[in-house]
């Protein structure tokens, strides 16, 4: 697939592999970047509520210094607040880079992309106001730079910079407005977050509990051991040799101090426009092949309402039919469809899916593939004719290793796209077992592929694997970059488990009994 | 990898990540590492209006609605000023200052930081109005007729006179000069500002650098 060849995608895959080796795919923080940002936002709110109780607008630096000196709560809660804000920004940036590298910003996801940029901007501004609240040498440096940049705008009757000239003490009103912004901006993050996930059917907002609590615990430990730095109280008539500089949220400061306000505004606007245009640049030029939106075959649609429930993007609605049949008809909004193909796996009569990837297309491909017709004589000598159906995102190294171990490897665009009838047909055609290997659930490009796959194969969700199929011969697993050993272990374990399963003879007739016999289009229209 | 090995690996990895986070959270970064001192000029003041005023005749006043009968009519422009900053024998800054706004009739603000080598220096700051005074056609407030001020407009001529005086008092003087010797400590800011009460430039300094 072309997308997998992009350099950014290869770099991301290597990073994913590295983190999976350290944490395992279940707890890979790179897979949790978006939800980790939300968790950090909640942590920021909790610690911020405590800190604001002790913050005094009339004596900002003194009150923050007093907090920093408090060894029981103040010091580490302040530091935890700082580290959480850093991790929030890091998580948001990592999330954005993932979405860019995986080409997940075009189409209906454009709103999420743009609102995500908005959230990042608000987060950086909130961090800015937070540093200014402390009113140490770094906070003062940020305030002066911010005023210099804002003074270039023709909004203010008096230059803001003169507030910090030292002619008079910085007015309390400034710190009050700054405190207000620091509290109000995160409320904007809440609104932006709602917008960010508004086009998702079932947004997942938090990482697994173990990731949340481990992260909070680790940050707390860090806050206790290495308190966040606090510079000397700001004095407008003294310039300091150096200040603490937060390289996560204020990395731009040394650079911007060298530029004129016009250059800064020009850079910000240009960078902003470039980022906003990313969905336009990464969108497919033509919606064909793997990017083609799903289509509905009205002759086959029974109006069961399953595909709208399974679609992660709410791209499918049920509408009145025009052919007189008493059922509803699924209708795909191509502007919302991202071609994940999950609807194809949800449709028992196989009446929906992206072109070439509907259930019927999958069966036709399987039937045309002679390699998969195992007869008693063509079974491998160890009897282990295991078919492994892999998500196309799984690294080639995993597929090659599985092939070397005797597996017959097939590919599907996403395991959520896989129709359960393909599993049944594979077994009917002689496979001793079918192993479906998907991406880590939190890293599924189709968002819900592994979840719906398991529901369909083992929990009777439409389109469920028929009861006549021995579940002992079907298994699902996860193949994550960086965890080849895990992939092979899953395969070997499944293969071993098949030795105890009684194998029926190969079924010569591979016609499947469809759950719903489709009404011929011609008949329904008279 | 064994479970213990994986835990150890994850713990080590987390420790490294946390270390990077802590290191990125607040390393000391140079700001003014060169040890220079600074001379800061900062003030906000209203520029003078250079106007020609004349008193309207009774006939002219009668032609106007009662609420528009301003006795003295002034036309002119807002003054601009030449700023010159000398430290010892060198000119550090020379520029023209104008009022804010498109018509330059708003208060005039200045904020500038000039780098100075530490030590004892003679600082001379001059601010001089560039435009000459105009001669009023009739600038005698006493000549204003007050007979037409009746009803709610009674005493208007007096109020107008007071307002013109107030505006003149509020404006920055036509010429200001500060000539002083200052000891600049490294990384110290010496502030020169305009004291509106005394109508003079004033030096404010405090402490040494850090």
XYZ file of C-alpha atoms in Angstrom:
736
model
C 0.000 0.000 0.000
C 1.356 3.401 -0.912
C 0.712 4.874 2.500
C 2.984 2.392 4.197
C 5.873 3.551 2.032
C 5.820 7.123 3.261
C 8.954 8.027 5.230
C 6.872 9.483 8.042
C 4.989 6.205 8.259
C 8.200 4.196 8.415
C 9.590 6.434 11.150
C 6.374 6.128 13.112
C 6.387 2.363 12.711
C 9.960 2.212 14.021
C 9.017 4.356 17.010
C 5.950 2.236 17.641
C 8.106 -0.859 17.512
C 10.559 0.607 20.002
C 7.870 1.553 22.488
C 6.124 -1.786 22.045
C 9.363 -3.561 22.941
C 9.525 -1.529 26.154
C 5.884 -1.448 27.222
C 4.153 -4.070 25.148
C 1.418 -3.196 22.685
C -1.295 -3.092 25.338
C 0.383 -0.197 27.144
C 2.278 1.458 24.328
C 1.938 5.163 25.208
C 2.278 6.189 21.558
C -0.963 4.345 20.826
C -2.612 6.217 23.700
C -1.393 9.696 22.777
C -4.832 11.240 22.230
C -6.406 9.729 25.313
C -3.292 10.437 27.355
C -3.729 14.123 26.505
C -7.279 13.994 27.889
C -6.042 12.246 31.040
C -3.424 14.968 31.488
C -6.096 17.618 31.002
C -8.084 16.094 33.874
C -4.946 15.955 36.000
C -4.278 19.613 35.198
C -7.791 20.535 36.284
C -7.462 18.614 39.559
C -4.065 20.041 40.494
C -5.012 23.486 39.197
C -8.048 23.604 41.487
C -5.746 23.089 44.466
C -3.170 25.617 43.305
C -5.674 28.375 42.602
C -6.729 28.304 46.254
C -3.292 29.601 47.232
C -2.629 31.942 44.342
C -2.811 35.636 45.172
C -3.274 38.151 42.388
C -1.800 40.854 44.631
C 1.405 38.903 45.272
C 1.832 36.419 42.434
C 5.499 35.552 42.767
C 5.405 35.433 46.563
C 2.377 33.129 46.621
C 3.877 30.759 44.057
C 7.225 30.803 45.860
C 5.404 29.919 49.084
C 3.756 26.993 47.299
C 7.121 25.864 45.983
C 8.553 25.954 49.509
C 5.742 23.865 51.006
C 7.278 20.388 51.252
C 4.005 18.551 51.965
C 1.599 19.384 49.191
C 2.323 22.664 47.473
C 5.704 21.821 46.037
C 4.859 18.546 44.365
C 1.358 19.530 43.296
C 2.795 22.611 41.576
C 5.442 20.457 39.921
C 2.877 17.821 38.987
C 0.784 20.565 37.376
C 3.817 21.677 35.366
C 4.840 18.197 34.273
C 1.251 17.337 33.369
C 1.079 20.406 31.152
C 4.304 19.351 29.432
C 3.010 15.852 28.891
C -0.294 17.227 27.616
C 1.490 19.169 24.890
C 3.779 16.242 24.064
C 0.813 13.870 23.841
C -1.119 16.236 21.572
C 1.873 16.685 19.266
C 2.519 12.938 19.123
C -1.163 12.368 18.390
C -1.072 14.900 15.553
C 2.099 13.390 14.104
C 0.494 9.925 14.223
C -2.577 11.152 12.411
C -0.413 12.845 9.792
C 1.866 9.853 9.256
C -1.075 7.473 9.052
C -2.953 9.767 6.658
C -5.846 10.010 9.039
C -6.724 13.665 8.620
C -8.657 13.847 5.370
C -12.371 13.514 4.762
C -14.604 13.543 7.788
C -11.523 13.556 10.013
C -10.633 17.065 8.812
C -12.762 18.557 11.583
C -10.852 16.518 14.147
C -7.568 17.631 12.620
C -8.412 21.330 12.611
C -9.988 21.249 16.063
C -6.927 19.351 17.282
C -4.693 22.170 16.067
C -7.000 24.586 17.846
C -6.662 22.503 21.032
C -2.889 22.502 20.742
C -2.879 26.276 20.300
C -5.122 26.750 23.327
C -2.971 24.379 25.338
C 0.154 26.373 24.498
C -1.582 29.637 25.378
C -2.793 28.179 28.681
C 0.772 27.102 29.425
C 1.956 30.595 28.561
C -0.463 32.217 30.998
C 0.462 29.618 33.615
C 4.127 30.563 33.472
C 3.239 34.246 33.647
C 1.145 33.543 36.757
C 4.284 32.456 38.616
C 5.865 35.837 37.757
C 9.404 34.627 38.056
C 12.174 35.625 35.657
C 10.866 33.173 33.027
C 7.238 34.274 33.448
C 8.298 37.883 33.100
C 10.305 37.054 29.968
C 7.261 35.393 28.450
C 4.999 38.295 29.401
C 7.344 40.863 27.880
C 7.656 38.858 24.687
C 3.892 38.342 24.513
C 3.266 42.049 24.977
C 5.829 42.889 22.309
C 4.104 40.615 19.827
C 0.603 41.798 20.730
C 1.622 45.444 20.461
C 2.041 44.923 16.737
C -1.739 44.558 16.502
C -3.703 47.785 16.185
C -6.041 46.897 19.063
C -4.578 48.564 22.079
C -4.750 52.280 22.774
C -1.603 52.032 24.861
C 1.295 49.629 24.294
C 0.996 46.626 26.603
C 4.770 46.468 26.904
C 4.826 49.572 29.069
C 3.102 47.572 31.820
C 6.449 45.848 32.337
C 8.725 48.897 31.906
C 9.224 49.400 35.639
C 7.687 52.885 35.711
C 5.088 51.521 38.100
C 4.379 48.129 39.670
C 2.656 45.707 37.312
C -1.032 46.296 38.050
C -3.096 43.637 39.777
C -5.549 43.890 36.904
C -2.951 42.305 34.642
C -2.547 39.304 36.903
C -6.303 39.054 37.318
C -6.843 38.985 33.546
C -4.018 36.474 33.217
C -5.552 34.244 35.891
C -8.930 34.523 34.182
C -7.385 33.462 30.871
C -5.553 30.588 32.531
C -8.858 29.269 33.852
C -10.995 30.148 30.831
C -8.686 28.670 28.196
C -8.988 25.090 29.509
C -12.755 25.541 29.309
C -12.134 26.255 25.640
C -10.182 23.007 25.514
C -13.296 21.227 26.802
C -15.419 22.753 24.039
C -12.727 21.986 21.470
C -12.542 18.401 22.667
C -16.255 17.989 22.134
C -15.820 19.275 18.589
C -12.758 17.084 18.127
C -14.655 13.842 18.727
C -18.033 14.977 17.426
C -17.784 12.893 14.259
C -16.831 9.695 16.014
C -19.502 7.175 16.855
C -17.954 5.936 20.080
C -15.044 8.161 21.051
C -12.603 6.661 23.518
C -11.501 9.451 25.796
C -9.265 7.800 28.346
C -6.405 5.319 28.153
C -6.604 1.985 29.992
C -6.608 2.476 33.753
C -3.200 0.957 34.190
C -1.745 3.507 31.771
C -3.542 6.399 33.501
C -2.465 5.490 37.012
C 1.047 4.504 36.029
C 1.495 7.837 34.265
C 0.051 9.842 37.148
C 2.176 7.888 39.614
C 5.332 8.357 37.586
C 4.722 12.096 37.204
C 4.019 12.417 40.926
C 7.249 10.638 41.718
C 9.083 12.937 39.335
C 7.434 15.985 40.917
C 8.582 14.870 44.363
C 12.106 13.988 43.320
C 12.763 16.849 40.879
C 10.521 19.841 41.607
C 9.774 22.015 38.606
C 12.153 24.982 38.497
C 11.094 28.430 39.645
C 13.252 31.417 38.798
C 13.833 34.483 40.970
C 10.914 36.896 41.314
C 10.569 39.144 38.299
C 12.054 42.635 38.560
C 11.557 44.858 35.527
C 14.629 46.921 36.336
C 16.971 43.962 36.473
C 17.846 41.778 33.525
C 18.940 38.281 34.419
C 21.797 36.396 32.881
C 19.654 33.333 32.260
C 16.178 32.082 33.007
C 14.638 28.634 33.257
C 13.164 27.794 29.868
C 10.493 25.189 29.323
C 11.571 23.483 26.126
C 8.238 21.715 25.695
C 5.801 24.594 25.751
C 8.088 27.579 25.194
C 10.799 26.220 22.889
C 10.006 29.026 20.487
C 10.914 31.836 22.906
C 14.663 32.204 22.163
C 13.808 32.187 18.470
C 10.973 34.689 18.648
C 13.072 37.094 20.711
C 15.337 37.432 17.689
C 12.493 38.259 15.305
C 10.381 41.330 14.773
C 6.681 41.120 15.684
C 5.820 41.198 11.979
C 8.062 38.221 11.279
C 6.534 36.362 14.223
C 2.970 36.981 13.096
C 3.934 36.057 9.556
C 5.521 32.812 10.734
C 2.571 31.915 12.970
C -0.001 32.592 10.258
C 2.029 30.723 7.613
C 2.628 27.725 9.858
C -1.018 27.719 10.914
C -2.212 27.761 7.313
C 0.211 25.000 6.344
C -1.034 22.817 9.175
C -4.681 23.521 8.409
C -4.020 22.515 4.812
C -2.630 19.090 5.766
C -5.970 17.289 5.210
C -6.092 18.727 1.703
C -2.580 17.507 0.920
C -2.970 14.061 2.399
C -6.375 13.274 0.977
C -6.448 10.774 -1.859
C -6.575 12.406 -5.267
C -9.190 9.961 -6.454
C -11.412 7.945 -4.180
C -10.529 4.628 -5.773
C -8.962 1.384 -4.587
C -8.412 1.353 -0.839
C -9.723 4.904 -0.591
C -13.043 4.250 -2.347
C -16.088 4.902 -0.170
C -18.485 2.087 0.627
C -21.432 1.467 -1.608
C -24.719 -0.240 -0.887
C -26.305 -2.850 -3.124
C -30.002 -2.056 -2.638
C -30.963 -5.540 -3.841
C -29.156 -7.089 -0.906
C -29.810 -4.600 1.869
C -32.383 -6.017 4.293
C -32.572 -2.832 6.345
C -31.303 -4.622 9.457
C -29.665 -1.406 10.754
C -26.426 -3.173 11.702
C -23.977 -1.257 9.516
C -24.938 2.178 10.915
C -24.312 0.796 14.394
C -20.905 -0.561 13.504
C -19.651 2.360 11.426
C -17.104 4.255 13.550
C -17.658 7.467 11.604
C -21.457 7.647 11.544
C -21.275 7.651 7.771
C -24.270 5.376 7.260
C -27.907 6.233 7.769
C -31.063 4.252 7.107
C -33.461 5.872 4.639
C -36.814 5.048 3.116
C -36.623 2.843 0.078
C -38.008 3.958 -3.226
C -38.689 0.469 -4.571
C -41.719 -0.296 -2.435
C -40.071 -2.857 -0.176
C -41.166 -2.443 3.424
C -37.678 -2.150 4.885
C -35.242 0.684 5.224
C -32.193 1.039 3.046
C -28.659 1.798 4.179
C -27.199 4.922 2.641
C -23.505 5.838 2.788
C -22.419 9.455 2.967
C -19.218 9.352 0.917
C -17.951 12.560 2.509
C -18.001 10.883 5.900
C -16.880 7.436 4.778
C -13.140 6.900 5.210
C -13.217 3.519 3.505
C -12.342 1.488 6.580
C -14.570 -1.329 5.300
C -15.990 -2.210 8.707
C -19.510 -2.103 7.285
C -18.614 -4.972 4.954
C -17.970 -7.205 7.938
C -21.225 -6.170 9.574
C -23.540 -7.096 6.725
C -24.852 -10.661 6.788
C -26.170 -10.592 3.194
C -22.957 -8.843 2.095
C -24.751 -5.880 0.562
C -22.396 -3.103 1.599
C -18.717 -2.340 1.538
C -16.029 -0.536 -0.389
C -15.722 -1.732 -4.001
C -13.652 -4.908 -4.108
C -13.795 -5.378 -0.352
C -17.406 -6.371 0.351
C -18.078 -9.780 1.871
C -18.915 -11.161 -1.563
C -15.685 -9.796 -3.008
C -13.733 -11.406 -0.181
C -15.407 -14.774 -0.810
C -14.839 -14.508 -4.542
C -11.153 -13.788 -4.003
C -10.848 -16.722 -1.654
C -12.555 -19.064 -4.094
C -10.284 -17.887 -6.888
C -7.232 -18.584 -4.778
C -6.384 -22.202 -5.501
C -3.698 -22.247 -2.843
C -6.321 -22.366 -0.187
C -7.998 -25.516 -1.402
C -6.556 -28.060 0.924
C -7.340 -31.660 0.157
C -6.313 -34.489 2.390
C -3.350 -35.095 0.130
C -2.238 -31.463 -0.020
C -2.308 -30.846 3.715
C 1.137 -30.061 5.077
C 2.927 -33.069 6.542
C 2.403 -31.896 10.089
C -1.271 -31.521 9.362
C -1.163 -27.869 10.359
C -2.824 -26.059 7.484
C -3.417 -22.871 9.398
C -4.701 -19.856 7.549
C -3.615 -16.558 9.058
C -5.648 -13.584 7.940
C -3.657 -10.442 8.611
C -4.523 -6.778 8.639
C -2.652 -5.047 5.829
C -0.988 -2.762 8.372
C 0.904 -5.660 9.914
C 4.612 -5.496 9.054
C 5.849 -7.693 6.219
C 8.402 -9.234 8.580
C 5.571 -10.744 10.626
C 3.840 -12.127 7.553
C 7.060 -13.580 6.206
C 7.849 -15.219 9.536
C 4.384 -16.755 9.662
C 4.751 -18.055 6.102
C 8.093 -19.604 6.999
C 6.363 -21.459 9.807
C 3.922 -23.014 7.405
C 1.010 -20.650 7.692
C -1.009 -19.654 4.673
C -1.123 -15.901 5.049
C -3.903 -13.834 3.573
C -4.398 -10.110 3.822
C -7.402 -7.979 4.553
C -7.469 -4.179 4.654
C -8.625 -4.248 8.280
C -9.769 -7.149 10.429
C -13.006 -5.225 10.926
C -13.475 -5.479 7.180
C -13.226 -9.275 7.290
C -16.534 -11.019 6.776
C -17.062 -13.992 9.085
C -18.065 -16.092 6.071
C -14.459 -15.937 4.864
C -13.394 -17.643 8.079
C -16.045 -20.303 7.608
C -15.178 -20.838 3.973
C -11.480 -21.169 4.776
C -12.281 -23.972 7.192
C -14.668 -25.615 4.778
C -11.916 -25.592 2.200
C -9.569 -27.519 4.405
C -7.870 -25.137 6.783
C -7.370 -26.768 10.151
C -7.716 -23.406 11.787
C -8.044 -19.724 11.039
C -6.071 -17.161 12.979
C -6.995 -13.525 12.415
C -4.206 -11.135 13.347
C -5.084 -7.484 13.717
C -3.371 -4.317 14.838
C -3.301 -3.311 18.501
C -6.884 -2.222 19.253
C -5.784 1.308 20.174
C -3.867 1.619 16.933
C -6.471 0.412 14.472
C -6.758 2.719 11.468
C -10.410 1.723 11.244
C -10.711 2.516 14.962
C -12.872 -0.471 15.895
C -11.671 -3.315 13.705
C -10.397 -5.741 16.411
C -13.400 -5.001 18.640
C -16.025 -5.786 16.028
C -14.033 -8.785 14.768
C -14.105 -10.449 18.183
C -17.756 -9.599 18.657
C -18.633 -11.145 15.302
C -16.545 -14.266 15.708
C -17.264 -15.056 19.334
C -20.191 -13.003 20.633
C -22.748 -13.387 17.887
C -22.751 -9.824 16.709
C -24.041 -9.463 13.176
C -22.665 -10.726 10.825
C -21.746 -13.469 13.243
C -19.678 -16.542 12.526
C -22.174 -19.344 12.090
C -22.731 -21.686 15.012
C -21.752 -24.657 12.871
C -18.138 -23.460 12.824
C -16.066 -24.996 15.598
C -14.797 -22.021 17.625
C -11.793 -24.064 18.706
C -10.542 -23.718 15.151
C -10.814 -19.951 15.100
C -8.673 -17.524 17.018
C -7.822 -13.845 16.985
C -4.600 -12.172 17.949
C -2.615 -8.976 17.784
C 0.437 -8.443 15.639
C 2.169 -5.264 16.709
C 5.335 -3.844 15.155
C 8.132 -4.650 17.582
C 6.454 -7.750 18.926
C 7.275 -10.421 16.368
C 7.855 -12.877 19.195
C 4.327 -12.243 20.436
C 2.896 -12.763 16.961
C 4.743 -16.045 16.510
C 3.876 -17.202 20.025
C 0.194 -16.583 19.315
C 0.499 -18.565 16.107
C 2.389 -21.472 17.670
C 0.012 -21.651 20.606
C -2.992 -21.704 18.306
C -1.370 -24.297 16.072
C -0.633 -26.498 19.073
C -4.187 -26.157 20.288
C -5.444 -27.523 16.981
C -3.785 -30.908 17.570
C -6.545 -31.771 20.033
C -9.352 -30.614 17.780
C -11.163 -33.229 15.755
C -10.890 -32.363 12.080
C -13.828 -33.054 9.805
C -13.147 -33.948 6.229
C -12.711 -31.222 3.705
C -16.077 -30.033 2.465
C -16.119 -30.346 -1.284
C -19.010 -27.943 -1.591
C -18.092 -24.505 -0.402
C -21.340 -22.705 -1.050
C -22.290 -20.897 2.089
C -25.809 -20.676 3.366
C -26.417 -17.001 3.671
C -28.343 -15.908 6.686
C -30.692 -13.849 4.606
C -31.528 -14.843 1.109
C -31.355 -11.657 -0.882
C -34.462 -10.565 -2.668
C -33.617 -10.324 -6.367
C -33.708 -6.743 -7.475
C -35.823 -7.503 -10.523
C -38.465 -9.288 -8.439
C -38.825 -6.474 -5.984
C -39.304 -3.895 -8.666
C -41.815 -6.000 -10.476
C 11.828 -11.757 27.546
C 10.762 -12.808 31.030
C 8.110 -10.910 32.945
C 10.712 -9.536 35.358
C 12.954 -8.524 32.498
C 10.078 -6.762 30.775
C 9.191 -4.915 33.987
C 12.789 -3.883 34.455
C 12.984 -2.756 30.849
C 9.747 -0.767 31.161
C 10.877 0.825 34.428
C 14.195 1.821 32.946
C 12.504 3.187 29.841
C 10.066 5.187 31.956
C 12.890 6.575 34.070
C 14.661 7.758 30.942
C 11.492 9.371 29.581
C 10.820 11.107 32.903
C 14.408 12.297 33.010
C 14.042 13.803 29.561
C 10.776 15.454 30.627
C 12.395 16.937 33.725
C 15.428 18.087 31.755
C 13.213 19.754 29.156
C 11.006 21.367 31.771
C 13.345 24.114 32.850
C 16.973 24.169 31.817
C 18.677 27.493 32.422
C 18.769 29.354 29.144
C 20.869 32.448 28.379
C 18.918 35.658 28.287
C 21.348 38.536 28.761
C 24.573 36.673 29.182
C 26.745 39.481 27.810
C 26.657 41.494 31.053
C 25.613 44.764 29.439
C 23.581 47.422 31.175
C 20.463 48.963 29.786
C 19.080 52.431 29.509
C 15.327 52.297 29.234
C 13.208 55.203 28.114
C 9.555 54.776 28.851
C 6.752 57.257 29.039
C 3.359 58.129 27.801
C 2.331 61.757 27.351
C -0.044 63.825 25.341
C 1.599 65.732 22.495
C 0.936 69.409 22.198
C -1.573 70.809 19.758
C -0.131 73.522 17.514
C -3.195 75.539 16.740
C -4.430 78.828 15.477
C -7.447 79.963 17.421
C -9.845 82.754 16.776
C -12.902 83.968 18.522
C -16.061 83.755 16.523
C -18.101 86.868 16.057
C -21.602 87.189 17.464
C -22.950 86.942 13.923
C -21.115 83.691 13.298
C -22.354 82.277 16.564
C -25.898 83.266 15.793
C -25.749 81.206 12.595
C -25.107 78.037 14.570
C -27.449 75.972 16.690
C -27.159 76.939 20.323
C -25.464 73.711 21.400
C -22.711 74.247 18.827
C -21.783 77.770 19.820
C -18.192 77.199 20.821
C -16.700 80.626 21.224
C -13.147 79.878 20.241
C -12.466 77.837 17.147
C -9.024 76.243 16.786
C -7.413 74.587 13.780
C -4.023 72.966 13.700
C -2.086 69.746 14.102
C -0.476 67.675 16.805
C 3.164 68.342 17.464
C 5.959 65.886 16.806
C 9.148 65.690 18.835
C 12.788 64.999 18.203
C 14.307 62.579 20.674
C 18.044 62.481 21.110
C 19.830 60.184 23.521
C 23.543 60.636 24.105
C 25.681 58.497 26.310
C 29.081 60.090 26.788
C 29.956 61.252 23.281
C 27.936 58.845 21.228
C 24.377 59.153 20.077
C 22.494 56.024 21.093
C 19.139 56.969 19.713
C 17.744 59.732 17.561
C 14.233 59.578 16.320
C 11.052 61.511 15.759
C 8.196 60.772 18.123
C 4.589 61.304 17.162
C 1.292 60.765 18.882
C -0.575 57.499 18.413
C -3.456 56.909 16.038
C -3.800 57.564 12.349
C -3.915 61.313 12.854
C -1.226 61.176 15.545
C -3.553 62.993 17.914
C -3.541 60.265 20.564
C -1.103 60.063 23.471
C 2.491 59.538 22.533
C 4.100 56.412 23.995
C 7.731 55.507 24.086
C 9.400 52.315 25.261
C 12.905 51.562 24.176
C 15.844 49.701 25.675
C 19.337 50.864 24.756
C 22.382 48.777 25.489
C 25.097 50.541 27.457
C 28.484 49.351 28.652
C 28.700 49.156 32.440
C 30.447 52.001 34.232
C 29.920 55.662 34.955
C 28.402 57.447 31.981
C 27.079 60.874 31.191
C 23.559 60.552 29.847
C 21.875 63.383 28.010
C 18.302 62.997 26.811
C 16.573 65.785 24.944
C 13.074 65.927 23.622
C 12.323 68.935 21.459
C 9.187 69.947 19.689
C 9.806 70.146 15.971
C 7.074 72.590 15.038
C 7.198 76.278 15.857
C 4.373 78.008 17.682
C 1.747 79.610 15.515
C 0.508 83.035 16.253
C -3.148 83.077 17.117
C -5.354 85.504 15.305
C -7.132 86.256 18.487
C -5.964 84.303 21.447
C -7.383 86.584 24.061
C -9.817 84.557 26.053
C -10.968 87.747 27.635
C -12.318 88.867 24.315
C -14.911 86.140 24.306
C -18.344 87.550 24.486
C -20.427 85.822 27.083
C -23.684 87.599 26.562
C -25.138 84.705 24.553
C -24.589 82.167 27.315
C -28.020 81.609 28.776
C -29.980 78.754 30.245
C -28.109 75.518 30.409
C -25.287 77.123 28.405
C -24.577 79.733 31.042
C -20.866 79.831 31.910
C -19.837 77.960 28.804
C -17.174 80.441 27.790
C -15.502 80.023 31.154
C -15.610 76.211 30.839
C -14.127 76.355 27.364
C -11.329 78.544 28.637
C -10.566 76.118 31.468
C -10.563 73.184 29.091
C -8.042 74.856 26.789
C -5.812 75.564 29.738
C -6.122 72.004 30.979
C -5.147 70.627 27.591
C -2.114 72.878 27.462
C -1.074 71.764 30.945
C -1.537 68.074 30.067
C 0.636 68.269 26.980
C 4.294 67.435 27.154
C 6.451 70.607 27.218
C 7.999 71.869 24.028
C 11.513 71.134 25.240
C 12.764 68.658 27.803
C 16.302 67.874 28.760
C 17.903 65.518 31.215
C 21.646 65.728 31.676
C 22.999 63.453 34.362
C 25.807 61.090 35.264
C 24.718 57.526 35.845
C 26.607 54.514 37.129
C 25.560 51.475 35.165
C 26.023 48.140 36.884
C 26.045 44.973 34.760
C 22.524 43.792 33.847
C 20.996 46.775 35.570
C 18.260 48.838 33.954
C 18.317 52.612 34.381
C 14.903 54.006 33.611
C 14.221 57.471 32.305
C 10.611 58.487 32.372
C 8.506 61.609 32.104
C 7.043 62.896 35.321
C 3.741 64.490 34.391
C 3.481 66.401 37.673
C 6.823 68.120 37.529
C 6.784 68.162 33.716
C 10.360 66.892 33.627
C 12.318 63.851 32.561
C 13.338 61.787 35.571
C 15.875 59.048 36.144
C 14.800 56.045 38.200
C 17.323 53.414 39.114
C 17.404 50.523 41.477
C 19.841 47.896 42.751
C 22.418 45.959 40.807
C 22.206 43.196 38.271
C 21.912 39.516 39.020
